[in-house]
Amino acid sequence: MKLLGIDIGGTAIKVGLANEHGEISLFKEYASESKKGGEYMIQKVMRIITEMNTVDAIGISTAGQVNHQDGSILYANDNIPGYTGMPLKELLEDRFGVPVMVENDVNAAAMGEYYFGNTHRRDDFLFLTYGTGIGGALFLNGRLYHGNDGIAGEFGHLITHPSGALCNCGRYGCYEAYASTTALINKAKLVDKSYDNGRIIFEGYQQGDVSLQQLIVDWIYEVALGLTSLIHIFNPPSIIIGGGIMEQDVLVKQVSFQVKQMIMDSFSNVQIQKASLGNKAGVLGAIALHLAREVRRSML
Ligand SMILES: [Zn+2]
């Protein structure tokens, strides 16, 4: 059986092939040219699938909000013009005649961590990615929890500072306005304009730039603040945190330490872990959408 996983993002389209045991035989990356629009990008995705010859099922991880039932794009921002409303599943099933499943990229990455990562197939965990914003996914009772409209897990818009800073969503005081990588970069650029990405900021911090130290300590506090509320709501055994900046073990350790200071003692069994799949999470997650279906079918 050939399962094709495709991760559609604002900058890249990543593709992987696996068998029914989840053994990966190919991984490729293409520029998504998303500014040319959703229609152009989908034509490109179709050309890529055609290159793969025949496949038995296709899983898609994509940017934007997804209706996971009909596999259409509920909403995508201007990074991919004209993508909102795209009936992705229908288009691909009509063209290739195989089952297609579609998930948003954060949900797919959580699914990837479950099957391929170091969650040890733990049936309950929360997953958060820190980048331009903060994405979230709920993995409960061994499956993704979607909510009424398929968009549960918008942890980035937890309000951590009532009447605080303006968020991209148009509301005030959201978690991601304080704890995303972008929020950290915006503060670091006031110290030195060259601090314009997470990696450079972290290098500066390690090389002993004292002006960055308080910024990082404050940012870790903001990250922990949102996690504290989530832990008190869900009492999860594990929280997995990802996104480029969280590749740094020392940051994950400091976040975990800070969280333990802030939560009620009775919640202290929670483990904060680093995401383990890096930039392959979306592709592996897209493949895992079909692996999950196979597992559920075998349980019937
Ligand atoms: Zn917001």
Short mmCIF file of C-alpha atoms and ligand atoms in Angstrom, two decimals:
data_model
loop_
_atom_site.label_atom_id
_atom_site.label_comp_id
_atom_site.label_asym_id
_atom_site.label_seq_id
_atom_site.Cartn_x
_atom_site.Cartn_y
_atom_site.Cartn_z
CA MET A 1 0.00 0.00 0.00
CA LYS A 2 1.30 3.45 -0.91
CA LEU A 3 0.23 6.31 1.34
CA LEU A 4 1.09 9.79 0.15
CA GLY A 5 1.40 12.61 2.69
CA ILE A 6 1.49 16.22 1.50
CA ASP A 7 2.16 19.25 3.69
CA ILE A 8 0.96 22.47 2.05
CA GLY A 9 2.43 25.59 3.65
CA GLY A 10 2.99 29.23 2.77
CA THR A 11 6.58 28.63 1.64
CA ALA A 12 6.91 24.91 0.86
CA ILE A 13 4.99 21.89 -0.30
CA LYS A 14 6.53 18.81 1.32
CA VAL A 15 5.76 15.29 0.19
CA GLY A 16 6.38 11.85 1.68
CA LEU A 17 5.52 8.30 0.70
CA ALA A 18 4.96 5.50 3.19
CA ASN A 19 3.62 1.97 3.32
CA GLU A 20 0.78 0.80 5.58
CA HIS A 21 3.28 0.28 8.42
CA GLY A 22 4.28 3.94 8.24
CA GLU A 23 7.74 3.17 6.82
CA ILE A 24 8.81 6.24 4.83
CA SER A 25 10.39 5.60 1.43
CA LEU A 26 10.60 9.13 0.05
CA PHE A 27 10.67 12.73 1.22
CA LYS A 28 10.71 15.72 -1.14
CA GLU A 29 10.25 19.45 -0.90
CA TYR A 30 9.02 21.99 -3.47
CA ALA A 31 8.48 25.77 -3.34
CA SER A 32 4.77 26.39 -2.83
CA GLU A 33 4.69 29.74 -4.68
CA SER A 34 1.65 30.46 -2.55
CA LYS A 35 1.47 34.13 -3.54
CA LYS A 36 0.34 32.97 -7.00
CA GLY A 37 -2.86 31.84 -5.28
CA GLY A 38 -4.70 28.76 -4.11
CA GLU A 39 -5.74 27.68 -7.60
CA TYR A 40 -2.15 27.75 -8.91
CA MET A 41 -0.90 25.90 -5.85
CA ILE A 42 -3.46 23.13 -6.18
CA GLN A 43 -2.54 22.61 -9.82
CA LYS A 44 1.05 22.25 -8.65
CA VAL A 45 0.01 19.74 -5.95
CA MET A 46 -1.83 17.74 -8.64
CA ARG A 47 1.28 17.67 -10.84
CA ILE A 48 3.34 16.43 -7.88
CA ILE A 49 0.82 13.65 -7.16
CA THR A 50 0.84 12.63 -10.82
CA GLU A 51 4.64 12.31 -10.67
CA MET A 52 4.26 9.74 -7.89
CA ASN A 53 2.43 7.37 -10.26
CA THR A 54 -0.29 5.47 -8.46
CA VAL A 55 -0.94 5.87 -4.75
CA ASP A 56 -3.64 4.22 -2.62
CA ALA A 57 -4.53 7.13 -0.38
CA ILE A 58 -3.61 10.79 0.04
CA GLY A 59 -3.34 12.71 3.32
CA ILE A 60 -3.08 16.48 3.30
CA SER A 61 -1.75 18.76 6.01
CA THR A 62 -2.46 22.35 5.12
CA ALA A 63 -2.19 25.91 6.34
CA GLY A 64 -5.53 27.52 7.13
CA GLN A 65 -8.67 26.42 8.94
CA VAL A 66 -10.03 23.15 7.61
CA ASN A 67 -13.41 21.48 7.57
CA HIS A 68 -11.99 18.02 8.22
CA GLN A 69 -15.26 16.31 7.28
CA ASP A 70 -15.64 17.59 3.72
CA GLY A 71 -11.92 18.42 3.47
CA SER A 72 -12.44 22.03 2.34
CA ILE A 73 -10.59 25.17 3.43
CA LEU A 74 -12.80 27.17 5.79
CA TYR A 75 -10.42 30.09 5.96
CA ALA A 76 -6.90 30.94 4.83
CA ASN A 77 -5.22 34.32 5.19
CA ASP A 78 -3.60 36.40 2.44
CA ASN A 79 -0.45 34.25 2.44
CA ILE A 80 -2.38 32.04 0.02
CA PRO A 81 -4.80 34.30 -1.89
CA GLY A 82 -8.00 32.61 -3.04
CA TYR A 83 -7.46 29.47 -0.94
CA THR A 84 -10.51 30.05 1.30
CA GLY A 85 -13.38 27.81 0.19
CA MET A 86 -11.17 25.44 -1.84
CA PRO A 87 -12.84 21.95 -1.85
CA LEU A 88 -9.48 20.17 -1.55
CA LYS A 89 -10.73 16.66 -0.79
CA GLU A 90 -13.36 16.73 -3.54
CA LEU A 91 -10.93 18.04 -6.17
CA LEU A 92 -8.28 15.43 -5.40
CA GLU A 93 -10.69 12.50 -5.04
CA ASP A 94 -12.33 13.38 -8.37
CA ARG A 95 -8.98 13.64 -10.10
CA PHE A 96 -7.17 10.63 -8.58
CA GLY A 97 -9.98 8.32 -7.46
CA VAL A 98 -8.42 7.46 -4.07
CA PRO A 99 -9.46 8.39 -0.52
CA VAL A 100 -8.22 11.82 0.56
CA MET A 101 -8.15 13.17 4.12
CA VAL A 102 -7.41 16.79 4.98
CA GLU A 103 -6.36 18.35 8.29
CA ASN A 104 -4.95 21.70 9.29
CA ASP A 105 -1.20 21.70 9.76
CA VAL A 106 -1.17 21.85 13.56
CA ASN A 107 -3.66 18.98 13.94
CA ALA A 108 -1.70 16.97 11.38
CA ALA A 109 1.58 17.63 13.21
CA ALA A 110 -0.03 16.42 16.46
CA MET A 111 -1.17 13.28 14.66
CA GLY A 112 2.38 12.84 13.33
CA GLU A 113 3.80 13.14 16.85
CA TYR A 114 1.34 10.51 18.02
CA TYR A 115 2.32 7.94 15.39
CA PHE A 116 5.94 8.75 14.68
CA GLY A 117 7.15 10.96 17.53
CA ASN A 118 8.17 10.35 21.10
CA THR A 119 4.67 10.45 22.62
CA HIS A 120 4.81 6.64 22.97
CA ARG A 121 1.27 6.65 21.60
CA ARG A 122 0.04 8.40 24.70
CA ASP A 123 -3.69 8.83 24.17
CA ASP A 124 -3.93 12.30 25.71
CA PHE A 125 -1.73 15.28 25.09
CA LEU A 126 -1.88 18.91 24.07
CA PHE A 127 0.27 20.11 21.20
CA LEU A 128 1.39 23.70 20.66
CA THR A 129 3.61 25.29 18.03
CA TYR A 130 5.30 28.63 18.60
CA GLY A 131 6.07 30.66 15.48
CA THR A 132 4.46 33.65 13.78
CA GLY A 133 1.46 32.86 15.98
CA ILE A 134 0.69 29.98 18.33
CA GLY A 135 -1.11 26.94 16.96
CA GLY A 136 -2.74 24.31 19.11
CA ALA A 137 -4.20 20.83 18.86
CA LEU A 138 -6.05 18.64 21.33
CA PHE A 139 -5.35 14.94 21.20
CA LEU A 140 -7.81 13.26 23.55
CA ASN A 141 -8.76 9.62 24.03
CA GLY A 142 -6.49 8.57 21.18
CA ARG A 143 -7.83 10.95 18.55
CA LEU A 144 -7.88 14.57 17.52
CA TYR A 145 -10.62 16.62 19.12
CA HIS A 146 -12.11 18.95 16.50
CA GLY A 147 -14.87 20.84 18.30
CA ASN A 148 -18.21 21.82 16.78
CA ASP A 149 -16.83 23.55 13.69
CA GLY A 150 -13.55 21.68 13.40
CA ILE A 151 -11.46 24.54 14.74
CA ALA A 152 -10.89 23.63 18.41
CA GLY A 153 -7.49 24.29 19.93
CA GLU A 154 -6.93 27.96 19.08
CA PHE A 155 -4.69 28.23 22.11
CA GLY A 156 -2.98 31.31 20.65
CA HIS A 157 -6.11 33.29 21.40
CA LEU A 158 -6.43 32.41 25.05
CA ILE A 159 -6.56 35.78 26.75
CA THR A 160 -3.59 36.05 29.09
CA HIS A 161 -3.63 39.86 29.42
CA PRO A 162 -7.15 41.35 29.58
CA SER A 163 -7.17 44.68 27.68
CA GLY A 164 -3.57 43.97 26.65
CA ALA A 165 -1.78 44.25 23.30
CA LEU A 166 -3.67 44.06 20.00
CA CYS A 167 -3.58 40.58 18.44
CA ASN A 168 -3.71 39.67 14.73
CA CYS A 169 -7.23 38.35 15.34
CA GLY A 170 -8.43 41.88 16.15
CA ARG A 171 -8.92 41.17 19.85
CA TYR A 172 -6.75 42.31 22.73
CA GLY A 173 -4.45 40.50 25.14
CA CYS A 174 -4.21 37.12 23.38
CA TYR A 175 -1.51 34.60 24.38
CA GLU A 176 0.18 34.74 20.97
CA ALA A 177 0.58 38.52 21.12
CA TYR A 178 2.96 37.86 24.06
CA ALA A 179 4.34 34.34 23.72
CA SER A 180 4.76 33.69 19.97
CA THR A 181 8.23 33.82 18.44
CA THR A 182 7.09 36.99 16.64
CA ALA A 183 6.34 38.64 19.99
CA LEU A 184 9.86 37.81 21.18
CA ILE A 185 11.43 39.04 17.92
CA ASN A 186 9.55 42.34 18.09
CA LYS A 187 11.01 43.01 21.54
CA ALA A 188 14.51 41.80 20.63
CA LYS A 189 14.62 44.08 17.57
CA LEU A 190 14.27 47.06 19.90
CA VAL A 191 17.57 45.94 21.48
CA ASP A 192 19.34 45.29 18.17
CA LYS A 193 17.79 45.34 14.70
CA SER A 194 19.78 42.25 13.67
CA TYR A 195 17.79 40.13 16.15
CA ASP A 196 15.17 39.34 13.53
CA ASN A 197 14.69 35.60 13.97
CA GLY A 198 14.48 33.13 16.82
CA ARG A 199 17.76 31.37 16.03
CA ILE A 200 19.82 34.58 16.01
CA ILE A 201 18.18 35.72 19.25
CA PHE A 202 18.99 32.42 20.91
CA GLU A 203 22.61 32.58 19.70
CA GLY A 204 22.91 36.11 21.09
CA TYR A 205 21.49 34.90 24.39
CA GLN A 206 23.98 32.02 24.56
CA GLN A 207 26.87 34.32 23.73
CA GLY A 208 25.99 36.32 26.81
CA ASP A 209 24.15 39.39 25.49
CA VAL A 210 22.79 40.56 28.85
CA SER A 211 20.18 42.78 27.22
CA LEU A 212 18.55 39.62 25.82
CA GLN A 213 18.51 37.72 29.08
CA GLN A 214 15.65 39.58 30.71
CA LEU A 215 13.72 39.50 27.42
CA ILE A 216 14.01 35.71 27.25
CA VAL A 217 13.12 35.28 30.91
CA ASP A 218 10.03 37.46 30.38
CA TRP A 219 9.10 35.54 27.23
CA ILE A 220 9.44 32.18 28.97
CA TYR A 221 7.11 33.52 31.67
CA GLU A 222 4.57 34.43 28.95
CA VAL A 223 4.85 30.94 27.39
CA ALA A 224 4.34 29.37 30.82
CA LEU A 225 1.37 31.62 31.59
CA GLY A 226 -0.74 30.17 28.76
CA LEU A 227 0.39 26.62 29.48
CA THR A 228 -0.60 27.02 33.13
CA SER A 229 -4.23 27.74 32.20
CA LEU A 230 -4.28 24.85 29.74
CA ILE A 231 -2.90 22.45 32.36
CA HIS A 232 -5.51 23.55 34.87
CA ILE A 233 -8.29 22.98 32.32
CA PHE A 234 -7.18 19.65 30.82
CA ASN A 235 -4.93 18.03 33.44
CA PRO A 236 -3.00 16.43 30.56
CA PRO A 237 -0.21 13.90 31.17
CA SER A 238 1.86 15.61 28.51
CA ILE A 239 2.20 18.83 26.54
CA ILE A 240 4.32 18.76 23.38
CA ILE A 241 5.75 22.06 22.23
CA GLY A 242 7.19 22.70 18.79
CA GLY A 243 8.10 25.45 16.33
CA GLY A 244 11.64 26.47 15.30
CA ILE A 245 12.62 28.18 18.54
CA MET A 246 11.52 25.23 20.69
CA GLU A 247 14.22 23.10 19.03
CA GLN A 248 16.42 24.50 21.82
CA ASP A 249 16.39 21.96 24.65
CA VAL A 250 17.40 24.55 27.17
CA LEU A 251 14.35 26.72 26.39
CA VAL A 252 11.99 23.75 26.73
CA LYS A 253 13.59 22.92 30.08
CA GLN A 254 13.22 26.50 31.27
CA VAL A 255 9.58 26.61 30.14
CA SER A 256 8.95 23.36 32.00
CA PHE A 257 10.66 24.71 35.14
CA GLN A 258 8.65 27.94 35.00
CA VAL A 259 5.37 26.07 34.48
CA LYS A 260 6.06 23.90 37.52
CA GLN A 261 6.42 27.10 39.59
CA MET A 262 3.06 28.37 38.39
CA ILE A 263 0.69 25.39 38.45
CA MET A 264 -1.11 23.96 41.44
CA ASP A 265 0.94 21.20 43.08
CA SER A 266 -1.73 18.61 42.34
CA PHE A 267 -1.10 19.08 38.57
CA SER A 268 2.65 18.60 38.76
CA ASN A 269 2.73 15.19 37.06
CA VAL A 270 2.43 16.94 33.69
CA GLN A 271 5.43 16.57 31.38
CA ILE A 272 6.43 19.31 28.96
CA GLN A 273 8.20 17.72 26.01
CA LYS A 274 9.85 18.99 22.86
CA ALA A 275 8.23 18.06 19.53
CA SER A 276 10.39 15.43 17.86
CA LEU A 277 9.59 15.54 14.14
CA GLY A 278 10.83 19.00 13.12
CA ASN A 279 9.91 20.02 9.59
CA LYS A 280 8.67 16.54 8.67
CA ALA A 281 5.80 16.69 11.19
CA GLY A 282 3.18 17.81 8.65
CA VAL A 283 4.00 15.16 6.06
CA LEU A 284 4.19 12.38 8.65
CA GLY A 285 0.94 13.62 10.17
CA ALA A 286 -0.77 13.60 6.77
CA ILE A 287 0.31 9.97 6.33
CA ALA A 288 -0.80 9.18 9.89
CA LEU A 289 -4.35 10.36 9.07
CA HIS A 290 -4.73 7.19 7.00
CA LEU A 291 -2.82 5.00 9.46
CA ALA A 292 -5.32 6.08 12.15
CA ARG A 293 -8.17 5.10 9.86
CA GLU A 294 -6.62 1.68 9.30
CA VAL A 295 -6.20 1.15 13.06
CA ARG A 296 -9.81 2.16 13.77
CA ARG A 297 -11.10 -0.10 11.00
CA SER A 298 -9.15 -3.05 12.42
CA MET A 299 -10.76 -2.41 15.81
CA LEU A 300 -14.33 -2.65 14.45
ZN ZN B 1 -6.00 36.77 19.17
#
